[in-house]
């Protein structure tokens, strides 16, 4: 049996985070927390659609992840994690629970493919409006400084899942 851990995916919208993180969560298995899903649920309950909803969604994800880690369950986070302060929150949570932390940055090196994914994307969540290509390109996204696995989802998705599994190692 491996260690319980916090596995945090990050990357721009349309890079392939959800595909990859959901696949891993099904295989491990682990609690899978998708920030988009939390935001959509808040909007569907009447919470205003502004920048604070995203901050609140991260707060909810932290609370749920903390409870799951306290039970010894592995947790996978699916979020853009665009800024250092968001990433620091996950480092702090892992340290407070004494669990391993694995960061995985998902990229799509094929700009045309990435643009197609974003422009052709249809929301799979009621209430979630997907960003436009222009919004994705203008989004604040600070460079990562953490040790992490960078996965290019322009390639074979199954190979990307295998690379993530190898990087993560055994999970309780």
Short mmCIF file of C-alpha atoms in Angstrom, two decimals:
data_model
loop_
_atom_site.label_atom_id
_atom_site.label_comp_id
_atom_site.label_asym_id
_atom_site.label_seq_id
_atom_site.Cartn_x
_atom_site.Cartn_y
_atom_site.Cartn_z
CA UNK A 1 0.00 0.00 0.00
CA UNK A 2 1.33 3.45 -0.90
CA UNK A 3 1.03 6.75 0.86
CA UNK A 4 -2.05 8.90 0.76
CA UNK A 5 -1.24 12.02 -1.19
CA UNK A 6 -2.43 15.25 -2.69
CA UNK A 7 -2.08 15.30 -6.48
CA UNK A 8 -2.56 18.76 -7.98
CA UNK A 9 -3.08 19.34 -11.69
CA UNK A 10 -2.68 22.79 -13.21
CA UNK A 11 -2.64 24.31 -16.66
CA UNK A 12 -4.54 26.59 -18.97
CA UNK A 13 -8.15 25.84 -19.90
CA UNK A 14 -8.29 23.39 -22.80
CA UNK A 15 -4.85 21.92 -22.10
CA UNK A 16 -6.28 18.52 -21.12
CA UNK A 17 -6.27 18.71 -17.30
CA UNK A 18 -9.76 17.34 -16.81
CA UNK A 19 -9.27 14.43 -19.20
CA UNK A 20 -6.00 13.47 -17.54
CA UNK A 21 -6.98 14.05 -13.90
CA UNK A 22 -10.33 12.24 -14.24
CA UNK A 23 -8.60 9.27 -15.85
CA UNK A 24 -6.11 9.09 -13.00
CA UNK A 25 -8.87 9.44 -10.38
CA UNK A 26 -10.74 6.51 -11.91
CA UNK A 27 -7.62 4.34 -11.88
CA UNK A 28 -6.28 5.13 -8.41
CA UNK A 29 -9.15 5.60 -7.13
CA UNK A 30 -9.10 8.98 -5.38
CA UNK A 31 -11.36 11.84 -4.46
CA UNK A 32 -11.42 14.06 -7.55
CA UNK A 33 -12.15 17.75 -7.02
CA UNK A 34 -12.72 19.87 -10.10
CA UNK A 35 -12.75 23.62 -9.52
CA UNK A 36 -14.99 24.20 -12.57
CA UNK A 37 -17.61 21.90 -11.08
CA UNK A 38 -17.52 23.71 -7.73
CA UNK A 39 -17.86 27.10 -9.43
CA UNK A 40 -20.75 25.90 -11.61
CA UNK A 41 -22.55 24.55 -8.53
CA UNK A 42 -22.18 27.90 -6.78
CA UNK A 43 -23.52 29.79 -9.81
CA UNK A 44 -26.44 27.36 -10.08
CA UNK A 45 -27.25 28.18 -6.44
CA UNK A 46 -27.38 31.91 -7.17
CA UNK A 47 -23.85 32.99 -6.16
CA UNK A 48 -22.75 35.97 -8.25
CA UNK A 49 -20.53 35.26 -11.26
CA UNK A 50 -17.45 37.30 -10.48
CA UNK A 51 -13.80 36.75 -9.63
CA UNK A 52 -14.63 35.90 -6.00
CA UNK A 53 -16.45 32.74 -7.09
CA UNK A 54 -13.15 31.26 -8.26
CA UNK A 55 -11.50 32.14 -4.96
CA UNK A 56 -14.43 30.59 -3.09
CA UNK A 57 -14.24 27.44 -5.23
CA UNK A 58 -10.58 27.00 -4.26
CA UNK A 59 -11.58 27.50 -0.61
CA UNK A 60 -14.28 24.84 -0.86
CA UNK A 61 -11.84 22.47 -2.60
CA UNK A 62 -9.30 23.02 0.20
CA UNK A 63 -11.90 22.22 2.86
CA UNK A 64 -13.11 19.05 1.13
CA UNK A 65 -9.55 17.94 0.30
CA UNK A 66 -8.51 18.50 3.92
CA UNK A 67 -11.38 16.32 5.17
CA UNK A 68 -10.56 13.55 2.68
CA UNK A 69 -6.83 13.64 3.49
CA UNK A 70 -7.71 13.48 7.21
CA UNK A 71 -9.47 10.19 6.44
CA UNK A 72 -6.37 8.89 4.68
CA UNK A 73 -7.84 9.16 1.20
CA UNK A 74 -5.83 10.39 -1.77
CA UNK A 75 -7.11 13.58 -3.40
CA UNK A 76 -6.73 14.80 -6.98
CA UNK A 77 -7.26 18.49 -7.74
CA UNK A 78 -8.26 19.64 -11.24
CA UNK A 79 -7.72 23.40 -11.40
CA UNK A 80 -5.92 26.00 -13.48
CA UNK A 81 -3.76 26.97 -10.46
CA UNK A 82 -2.56 29.99 -12.43
CA UNK A 83 -0.79 31.88 -9.65
CA UNK A 84 1.76 31.11 -6.98
CA UNK A 85 -0.66 31.87 -4.13
CA UNK A 86 -2.98 29.10 -5.35
CA UNK A 87 -0.11 26.62 -5.50
CA UNK A 88 1.13 27.67 -2.06
CA UNK A 89 -2.27 26.79 -0.64
CA UNK A 90 -1.85 23.19 -1.84
CA UNK A 91 1.70 23.02 -0.44
CA UNK A 92 0.40 24.25 2.92
CA UNK A 93 -2.45 21.74 2.93
CA UNK A 94 -0.16 18.79 2.14
CA UNK A 95 2.29 19.89 4.84
CA UNK A 96 -0.47 20.32 7.43
CA UNK A 97 -1.70 16.77 6.76
CA UNK A 98 1.77 15.27 6.42
CA UNK A 99 1.01 13.80 3.00
CA UNK A 100 3.01 13.60 -0.19
CA UNK A 101 2.33 16.32 -2.76
CA UNK A 102 2.67 15.88 -6.50
CA UNK A 103 2.24 18.78 -8.91
CA UNK A 104 1.43 18.05 -12.55
CA UNK A 105 1.39 20.90 -15.06
CA UNK A 106 -0.57 20.07 -18.18
CA UNK A 107 0.32 21.85 -21.40
CA UNK A 108 -0.66 21.56 -25.04
CA UNK A 109 2.39 22.41 -27.16
CA UNK A 110 0.38 22.35 -30.39
CA UNK A 111 -1.13 25.85 -30.41
CA UNK A 112 -3.60 25.04 -33.21
CA UNK A 113 -4.84 21.95 -31.36
CA UNK A 114 -5.13 23.94 -28.11
CA UNK A 115 -7.10 26.68 -29.89
CA UNK A 116 -9.40 24.07 -31.46
CA UNK A 117 -10.01 22.43 -28.08
CA UNK A 118 -10.95 25.77 -26.55
CA UNK A 119 -13.09 27.05 -29.43
CA UNK A 120 -14.91 23.74 -29.99
CA UNK A 121 -15.37 22.99 -26.31
CA UNK A 122 -18.91 22.49 -25.09
CA UNK A 123 -19.47 22.72 -21.37
CA UNK A 124 -20.20 19.41 -19.69
CA UNK A 125 -21.47 21.19 -16.56
CA UNK A 126 -24.79 22.99 -16.21
CA UNK A 127 -24.14 26.66 -15.62
CA UNK A 128 -20.48 26.63 -16.67
CA UNK A 129 -19.55 28.99 -19.47
CA UNK A 130 -16.30 27.93 -21.10
CA UNK A 131 -13.73 30.65 -21.83
CA UNK A 132 -13.00 31.91 -25.32
CA UNK A 133 -9.56 31.49 -26.90
CA UNK A 134 -8.91 35.20 -26.35
CA UNK A 135 -9.78 34.85 -22.65
CA UNK A 136 -7.46 31.85 -22.29
CA UNK A 137 -4.59 33.73 -23.95
CA UNK A 138 -5.10 36.84 -21.79
CA UNK A 139 -5.37 34.85 -18.56
CA UNK A 140 -2.82 35.53 -15.85
CA UNK A 141 -0.60 32.47 -15.60
CA UNK A 142 2.57 32.69 -13.53
CA UNK A 143 5.44 30.33 -14.36
CA UNK A 144 5.75 27.31 -12.09
CA UNK A 145 8.78 27.04 -9.82
CA UNK A 146 7.82 23.82 -8.04
CA UNK A 147 9.20 20.40 -8.78
CA UNK A 148 6.54 18.95 -11.04
CA UNK A 149 5.82 16.72 -13.96
CA UNK A 150 5.04 18.63 -17.15
CA UNK A 151 2.74 16.60 -19.40
CA UNK A 152 2.09 17.60 -23.00
CA UNK A 153 -1.46 16.57 -23.91
CA UNK A 154 -0.80 17.35 -27.57
CA UNK A 155 0.48 13.79 -27.67
CA UNK A 156 -1.08 10.42 -26.89
CA UNK A 157 -3.42 10.68 -23.88
CA UNK A 158 -2.76 7.09 -22.76
CA UNK A 159 0.98 7.76 -22.75
CA UNK A 160 0.36 10.89 -20.68
CA UNK A 161 -1.64 8.85 -18.15
CA UNK A 162 1.21 6.33 -17.94
CA UNK A 163 3.72 9.15 -17.35
CA UNK A 164 1.55 10.58 -14.57
CA UNK A 165 1.12 7.15 -12.94
CA UNK A 166 4.90 6.64 -12.99
CA UNK A 167 5.50 10.11 -11.51
CA UNK A 168 2.87 9.76 -8.80
CA UNK A 169 3.92 6.26 -7.78
CA UNK A 170 1.88 4.12 -5.38
CA UNK A 171 -1.18 5.82 -3.90
CA UNK A 172 -3.09 4.50 -0.90
#
